[in-house]
Amino acid sequence: MRLSPSVSIILKTLLSFTAFFAAHALFGVEDPTPPTEKSFDEYMGNLSREYSFFTVSNLWLLVSAALVFMMHLGFASLESGLTQSKNTVNIIYKNVFIISAGLVTYAVWGFNAMYPSENFNGFFHVGGWIGVDSEKFYEVMTTRSGAYYTFWTDFIFQAMFAATAASIVSGAVAERIKLHSFMIFTVLLVGIGYPMAGSWTWGDGGWLAEKGFHDFAGSSVVHAFGGYAALAAVLLLGPRRGKYLANGKMRPIVGHSMPMAAVGAFLLWFGWFGFNGGSVLSADPQMVGRVFVTTALSGAAGAIGCMITCFIVLKKPDLSMALNGILAGLVGITAGADVIEPGWALLVGFISGIIVVFAVVFFDKLKLDDPVGAISVHGVCGSWGTLAVGIWGGGEFIWQLVGCLSYAIGAFVISFVFFFLLKITLGVRVDEEEELEGLDISEHGQEAYPEFQIRS
């Protein structure tokens, strides 16, 4: 149907004003001059492209949040598989609590503490409920030029990150920690410790951000923070009974399900594409594609580096080590996935795979019992990945080093204080009988595999 010229002009005018006000509301477009008929198609095309990019970017960030959420299933599966069957219910229960309490705590306090809007001294900011000023909450993210997502989307993406630090600690303290003490520790770490440390780099005006410290998706902010928090907890908690013998030798406590551990590792690798890919904070095709490539290559190179090292050092192809090699490579590239070239990403991952083997052996020699290797994977390799940005990613090495040490020391001190206070008040360790029986029975009164449980 062909419209008359007068009707066509009226419709085009209405469309131009509608598009203008929509663009003004979403992107802060300031040009008040309606387009001439000659420029109408070009004008509408520009607005359409801008709005489409905003929509796709917002959707991609939500998809990424869902991928990061799935990583918590990966943590639960990996930790369960690498530990004894008598503690499976306990480990899965802890991971259910971590993500649930993490989301609520981050909404109630953590998000506004980590991303302060005013009165921020660069080190610590008082948080508050996410919806205190819901109108401002919406407007801040959608009216500023260059915003590629709403503030709601930003919150849910960052909230999925927040609980990861506690998930890292969960594996390191598995099989001997009191459930209620761990739950309190989780709330303190996710609610206070992580947002404070995160604001140093990702908060507007954070002291490390001001110095040019670069941590794209959290090799230090998330992973090293969790790893060194785990180190403090393990130090205060002590090793599992029977792990280290009186003659100085170590008795391996074998995980009950390597298939479950492998599923967990691959779920984490898959989720990492959202962890790193979403950290682009838009659907920029070049950058998202590049981050996917560096992430995949580093994870693969981490596995290969770990496999080769195990053959040489341990004289055997250890599957649990190979799985940790994948994770080591992924942790290593997370800080520089956006700035390190794919060729160098291979090297970052390969070195991460070598480092993780020696780190696991080192901590065992110190009698620091970490059932899943979380301190080595997330702490040590997170620090390495942060430094790698200063070597191959164009970052200033001295500030990468300062940031690396700040997160290691900060996480250790924060965690040590929280854990020590719990130790002298509520206690943090189950007694010997409960540990031998298994936490599934002593803490939960149920078994993960009742038909197959071996009874003594």
XYZ file of C-alpha atoms in Angstrom:
456
model
C 0.000 0.000 0.000
C 1.381 3.384 -0.981
C 0.930 6.265 1.464
C 0.124 9.771 0.348
C 3.005 12.293 0.677
C 1.267 14.174 3.504
C 0.634 11.006 5.543
C 4.232 9.892 4.922
C 5.605 13.195 6.225
C 3.420 13.020 9.338
C 4.496 9.430 10.108
C 8.164 10.215 9.573
C 7.929 13.220 11.871
C 6.262 11.161 14.603
C 8.860 8.421 14.217
C 11.734 10.880 14.366
C 10.455 12.441 17.608
C 9.762 9.009 19.113
C 13.264 7.833 18.209
C 14.784 11.038 19.553
C 13.106 10.764 22.955
C 13.887 7.033 23.198
C 17.540 7.694 22.400
C 17.617 10.619 24.818
C 16.222 8.434 27.610
C 18.563 5.542 26.918
C 21.776 7.117 25.736
C 21.737 10.789 26.689
C 21.513 12.024 23.077
C 21.655 15.813 23.292
C 20.969 16.946 19.672
C 17.448 18.484 19.802
C 17.227 19.131 16.045
C 14.821 16.787 14.264
C 16.301 15.393 11.057
C 15.414 16.741 7.647
C 13.615 14.393 5.296
C 16.836 13.939 3.358
C 18.736 12.730 6.416
C 15.852 10.809 8.013
C 16.895 7.301 6.937
C 20.504 7.862 8.044
C 19.335 9.339 11.370
C 16.976 6.465 12.075
C 19.632 3.985 11.028
C 22.130 5.390 13.536
C 19.594 5.319 16.354
C 18.553 1.800 15.436
C 22.145 0.561 15.446
C 22.845 2.208 18.809
C 19.715 0.816 20.414
C 20.324 -2.634 18.905
C 23.874 -2.703 20.265
C 22.591 -1.675 23.687
C 19.967 -4.442 23.608
C 22.350 -7.167 22.451
C 25.026 -6.081 24.946
C 22.570 -6.119 27.819
C 21.384 -9.579 26.791
C 24.958 -10.873 26.456
C 25.780 -9.688 29.966
C 22.717 -11.505 31.323
C 23.727 -14.681 29.477
C 27.221 -14.301 30.927
C 25.744 -13.968 34.417
C 23.924 -17.257 33.852
C 27.178 -18.904 32.733
C 28.962 -17.664 35.854
C 26.058 -18.947 37.943
C 26.598 -22.391 36.419
C 30.217 -22.293 37.590
C 28.912 -22.850 41.108
C 27.664 -26.252 39.967
C 31.175 -26.775 38.629
C 32.719 -25.927 42.003
C 30.289 -28.243 43.810
C 31.024 -31.128 41.423
C 34.787 -30.639 41.441
C 35.016 -30.378 45.227
C 32.742 -33.379 45.739
C 34.644 -35.536 43.293
C 38.051 -34.753 44.784
C 36.986 -35.563 48.354
C 35.660 -38.627 50.160
C 32.118 -39.865 49.547
C 31.224 -39.503 53.247
C 31.453 -35.697 52.897
C 29.555 -35.232 49.616
C 26.287 -33.944 51.093
C 28.213 -31.466 53.243
C 30.140 -30.046 50.302
C 27.092 -29.665 48.082
C 25.129 -28.112 50.954
C 27.898 -25.542 51.489
C 27.820 -24.622 47.807
C 24.036 -24.208 47.897
C 24.457 -21.845 50.837
C 27.344 -19.947 49.206
C 25.440 -18.881 46.110
C 22.190 -18.220 48.008
C 23.723 -16.223 50.856
C 26.159 -14.589 48.441
C 23.399 -13.135 46.266
C 21.405 -11.843 49.226
C 24.441 -10.423 51.030
C 25.674 -8.714 47.877
C 22.245 -7.130 47.369
C 21.910 -6.008 50.988
C 25.413 -4.566 51.333
C 28.146 -5.688 48.966
C 27.254 -4.099 45.619
C 27.012 -0.543 46.911
C 30.171 -1.083 48.961
C 32.117 -2.371 45.961
C 30.890 0.269 43.498
C 30.577 3.424 45.614
C 28.992 6.530 44.137
C 30.293 9.127 46.596
C 32.318 9.649 49.784
C 34.785 6.945 48.784
C 38.312 7.233 50.152
C 39.730 4.668 47.739
C 39.984 1.881 50.317
C 36.634 1.306 52.014
C 33.060 2.380 51.475
C 29.915 1.783 53.505
C 27.448 -0.347 51.572
C 23.693 -0.482 51.623
C 20.607 -2.119 50.175
C 20.545 -2.287 46.394
C 17.112 -0.648 46.032
C 17.420 2.307 48.400
C 16.965 4.712 45.497
C 15.551 2.589 42.701
C 14.938 5.507 40.329
C 18.544 6.651 40.547
C 19.614 3.024 40.317
C 17.944 2.808 36.915
C 18.873 6.222 35.572
C 22.596 6.118 36.334
C 23.226 3.222 33.970
C 20.771 3.992 31.168
C 21.064 7.732 30.578
C 24.812 8.103 30.485
C 26.420 8.000 27.067
C 28.128 4.723 26.297
C 26.156 2.534 28.723
C 25.702 -0.917 27.229
C 23.609 -2.472 30.002
C 21.188 -1.503 32.721
C 22.222 -1.165 36.331
C 20.076 -4.201 37.185
C 22.063 -6.275 34.722
C 25.317 -4.969 36.142
C 24.234 -6.006 39.633
C 23.302 -9.588 38.767
C 26.499 -10.104 36.753
C 28.710 -8.812 39.559
C 26.711 -10.695 42.203
C 27.545 -13.991 40.496
C 31.243 -13.126 40.856
C 30.944 -12.250 44.532
C 30.222 -15.740 45.837
C 33.164 -17.256 43.929
C 35.689 -16.246 46.596
C 33.815 -18.250 49.234
C 33.490 -21.209 46.829
C 37.279 -21.276 46.526
C 37.633 -21.413 50.317
C 35.013 -24.158 50.543
C 37.161 -26.686 48.706
C 40.304 -25.884 50.652
C 38.680 -26.444 54.070
C 36.615 -29.460 53.030
C 36.090 -32.550 55.188
C 36.810 -31.071 58.629
C 35.136 -27.679 59.105
C 32.023 -26.993 61.195
C 29.119 -26.133 58.948
C 27.709 -23.198 60.935
C 31.157 -21.608 61.292
C 31.736 -21.847 57.547
C 28.347 -20.294 56.844
C 29.121 -17.302 59.066
C 32.552 -16.982 57.475
C 30.959 -16.971 54.010
C 28.647 -14.083 54.884
C 31.521 -12.046 56.330
C 33.836 -12.724 53.393
C 31.279 -12.022 50.664
C 29.600 -9.167 52.504
C 32.626 -7.269 53.809
C 35.979 -8.621 52.644
C 35.394 -9.129 48.936
C 33.534 -5.840 48.234
C 36.181 -3.833 50.082
C 39.055 -5.432 48.148
C 37.124 -5.331 44.876
C 36.550 -1.585 45.189
C 40.302 -0.995 45.111
C 40.379 -1.932 41.431
C 36.831 -1.936 40.072
C 35.326 0.844 42.166
C 35.367 4.329 40.659
C 38.250 6.050 42.468
C 39.759 2.905 43.974
C 43.391 3.404 44.947
C 44.732 0.672 42.645
C 42.534 1.788 39.768
C 43.990 5.274 40.112
C 47.499 3.844 39.697
C 46.666 1.983 36.481
C 46.545 -1.522 37.956
C 44.896 -3.832 35.422
C 42.842 -6.891 36.339
C 40.326 -7.454 33.567
C 38.105 -10.178 35.071
C 39.688 -10.927 38.426
C 42.859 -13.025 38.541
C 43.633 -11.138 41.750
C 40.349 -9.399 42.597
C 38.405 -12.687 42.626
C 40.721 -15.700 42.380
C 43.827 -14.707 44.295
C 41.590 -13.091 46.900
C 39.778 -16.408 47.367
C 43.009 -18.396 47.233
C 44.818 -16.450 49.936
C 41.671 -16.274 52.045
C 41.692 -20.072 51.823
C 45.360 -20.148 52.883
C 44.566 -18.311 56.130
C 41.628 -20.601 56.844
C 43.660 -23.768 56.178
C 46.476 -22.506 58.396
C 44.103 -22.001 61.338
C 42.048 -25.117 60.682
C 44.843 -27.661 60.387
C 45.092 -30.733 58.122
C 42.674 -33.641 57.895
C 43.454 -36.419 60.363
C 45.752 -39.025 58.873
C 46.921 -36.849 56.003
C 50.449 -36.261 57.324
C 52.143 -39.109 59.170
C 54.527 -38.908 62.131
C 57.482 -40.081 60.028
C 57.121 -37.016 57.826
C 55.448 -38.814 54.945
C 52.143 -37.862 53.394
C 49.231 -40.272 53.015
C 47.086 -39.375 49.990
C 43.370 -39.112 50.731
C 41.906 -40.023 47.367
C 38.805 -38.380 45.942
C 35.811 -40.681 45.518
C 34.713 -39.752 41.979
C 37.057 -38.669 39.218
C 34.166 -38.512 36.712
C 32.369 -36.018 38.967
C 35.576 -33.991 39.341
C 36.051 -33.966 35.559
C 32.475 -32.817 34.983
C 33.081 -30.020 37.502
C 36.265 -28.881 35.789
C 34.624 -28.803 32.354
C 31.610 -26.929 33.732
C 34.004 -24.352 35.154
C 35.819 -24.058 31.815
C 32.510 -23.582 30.016
C 31.330 -21.002 32.550
C 34.618 -19.139 32.228
C 33.563 -17.918 28.780
C 30.882 -15.935 30.603
C 33.239 -14.992 33.424
C 35.784 -13.476 31.032
C 33.598 -12.827 27.992
C 31.009 -10.967 30.040
C 33.704 -8.796 31.576
C 33.961 -6.976 28.231
C 30.717 -5.366 29.482
C 29.342 -5.132 25.971
C 28.745 -7.295 22.916
C 31.707 -5.780 21.067
C 32.306 -8.577 18.519
C 36.045 -8.036 18.233
C 36.739 -7.924 21.962
C 34.367 -10.726 22.968
C 35.828 -12.943 20.249
C 39.365 -12.161 21.342
C 38.603 -12.873 25.001
C 37.010 -16.206 24.095
C 40.141 -17.195 22.182
C 42.648 -16.182 24.860
C 40.535 -17.882 27.527
C 40.234 -21.158 25.604
C 43.896 -21.266 24.589
C 45.194 -20.523 28.074
C 42.998 -23.194 29.665
C 44.162 -25.775 27.116
C 47.815 -24.785 27.492
C 47.441 -25.008 31.275
C 46.335 -28.621 30.970
C 49.243 -29.473 28.652
C 51.826 -27.713 30.831
C 50.507 -29.550 33.880
C 50.492 -32.943 32.110
C 54.099 -32.587 30.959
C 55.223 -31.434 34.418
C 53.466 -34.359 36.098
C 55.216 -36.812 33.785
C 58.586 -35.298 34.673
C 58.112 -34.533 38.382
C 55.528 -37.023 39.618
C 56.337 -39.772 37.095
C 52.657 -40.414 36.352
C 49.731 -38.901 34.403
C 47.636 -37.609 37.300
C 44.044 -36.780 36.261
C 43.273 -34.557 39.259
C 46.394 -32.529 38.489
C 45.437 -32.253 34.802
C 42.014 -30.894 35.772
C 43.670 -28.349 38.028
C 46.003 -27.517 35.135
C 42.977 -26.430 33.089
C 41.758 -24.235 35.923
C 45.249 -22.847 36.513
C 45.459 -21.732 32.887
C 42.029 -20.117 33.089
C 42.868 -18.296 36.329
C 46.178 -17.156 34.856
C 44.675 -15.475 31.784
C 41.725 -13.868 33.580
C 43.598 -10.660 34.448
C 44.799 -10.046 30.897
C 42.342 -11.831 28.612
C 41.592 -8.487 26.931
C 45.162 -7.227 26.462
C 47.403 -10.303 26.099
C 47.812 -11.590 22.544
C 46.636 -15.171 21.859
C 50.198 -16.402 21.352
C 51.274 -15.074 24.715
C 48.043 -16.433 26.255
C 49.310 -19.899 25.359
C 52.483 -19.187 27.298
C 50.618 -17.726 30.274
C 48.494 -20.853 30.464
C 51.410 -23.239 29.940
C 53.410 -21.620 32.748
C 50.307 -21.685 34.981
C 50.087 -25.437 34.407
C 53.710 -25.863 35.489
C 53.347 -23.587 38.501
C 50.289 -25.382 39.879
C 52.132 -28.717 40.173
C 55.020 -27.246 42.139
C 52.644 -25.168 44.270
C 50.604 -28.230 45.289
C 53.791 -30.119 46.202
C 55.108 -27.081 48.095
C 52.012 -26.656 50.263
C 51.949 -30.374 51.018
C 55.531 -30.149 52.249
C 54.427 -27.340 54.564
C 51.607 -29.645 55.780
C 48.956 -27.201 54.609
C 46.169 -29.576 53.613
C 44.151 -28.370 50.632
C 42.014 -31.258 49.304
C 41.280 -29.650 45.926
C 44.405 -27.539 45.340
C 42.450 -24.271 45.583
C 45.300 -22.262 47.110
C 47.644 -23.301 44.311
C 45.153 -22.886 41.455
C 43.473 -19.664 42.506
C 45.986 -18.019 44.824
C 49.378 -18.727 43.255
C 48.225 -18.821 39.621
C 46.012 -15.778 40.174
C 49.074 -13.834 41.280
C 51.049 -15.131 38.309
C 48.332 -14.065 35.878
C 48.262 -10.586 37.394
C 52.020 -10.232 36.927
C 51.761 -11.567 33.357
C 49.805 -8.436 32.402
C 52.909 -6.426 33.284
C 55.055 -8.691 31.086
C 52.951 -9.313 27.959
C 49.844 -7.162 28.408
C 51.269 -3.666 28.409
C 50.611 -3.032 32.084
C 53.117 -1.269 34.333
C 54.892 -4.148 36.048
C 55.576 -2.363 39.326
C 51.879 -1.600 39.850
C 50.876 -5.089 38.781
C 53.249 -6.339 41.486
C 51.857 -3.910 44.063
C 48.312 -4.973 43.226
C 49.278 -8.638 43.337
C 50.809 -8.291 46.807
C 47.936 -6.105 48.022
C 45.348 -8.751 47.222
C 47.449 -11.589 48.607
C 48.152 -9.813 51.893
C 44.731 -8.182 52.153
C 42.822 -11.423 51.584
C 45.042 -13.338 54.006
C 44.674 -10.755 56.791
C 40.913 -10.297 56.347
C 40.309 -14.042 56.279
C 42.658 -14.694 59.197
C 40.827 -12.165 61.383
C 37.368 -13.539 60.535
C 38.443 -17.158 60.934
C 40.384 -16.561 64.136
C 37.404 -14.842 65.766
C 35.228 -17.794 64.825
C 37.827 -20.234 66.120
C 38.017 -18.682 69.594
C 34.243 -18.249 69.899
C 32.252 -20.946 68.094
C 35.102 -23.213 67.059
C 35.831 -24.077 63.438
C 36.695 -27.778 63.451
C 34.571 -30.870 64.036
C 35.854 -33.389 66.585
C 37.797 -36.516 65.633
C 34.828 -38.884 65.821
C 32.711 -36.675 63.532
C 35.537 -36.344 61.040
C 36.105 -40.101 60.901
C 32.383 -40.792 60.545
C 32.028 -38.176 57.839
C 30.300 -34.813 57.875
C 27.327 -36.109 55.911
C 26.201 -38.090 58.957
C 27.513 -35.883 61.781
C 26.366 -32.551 60.326
C 23.398 -33.536 58.144
C 22.232 -36.970 59.203
C 22.066 -38.242 55.640
C 24.246 -40.017 53.102
C 24.955 -39.094 49.495
C 25.086 -42.734 48.401
C 23.038 -44.733 50.949
C 22.871 -47.875 48.821
C 26.621 -48.058 48.341
C 28.004 -46.593 51.551
C 30.727 -48.784 53.027
C 30.065 -49.351 56.692
C 32.772 -50.410 59.115
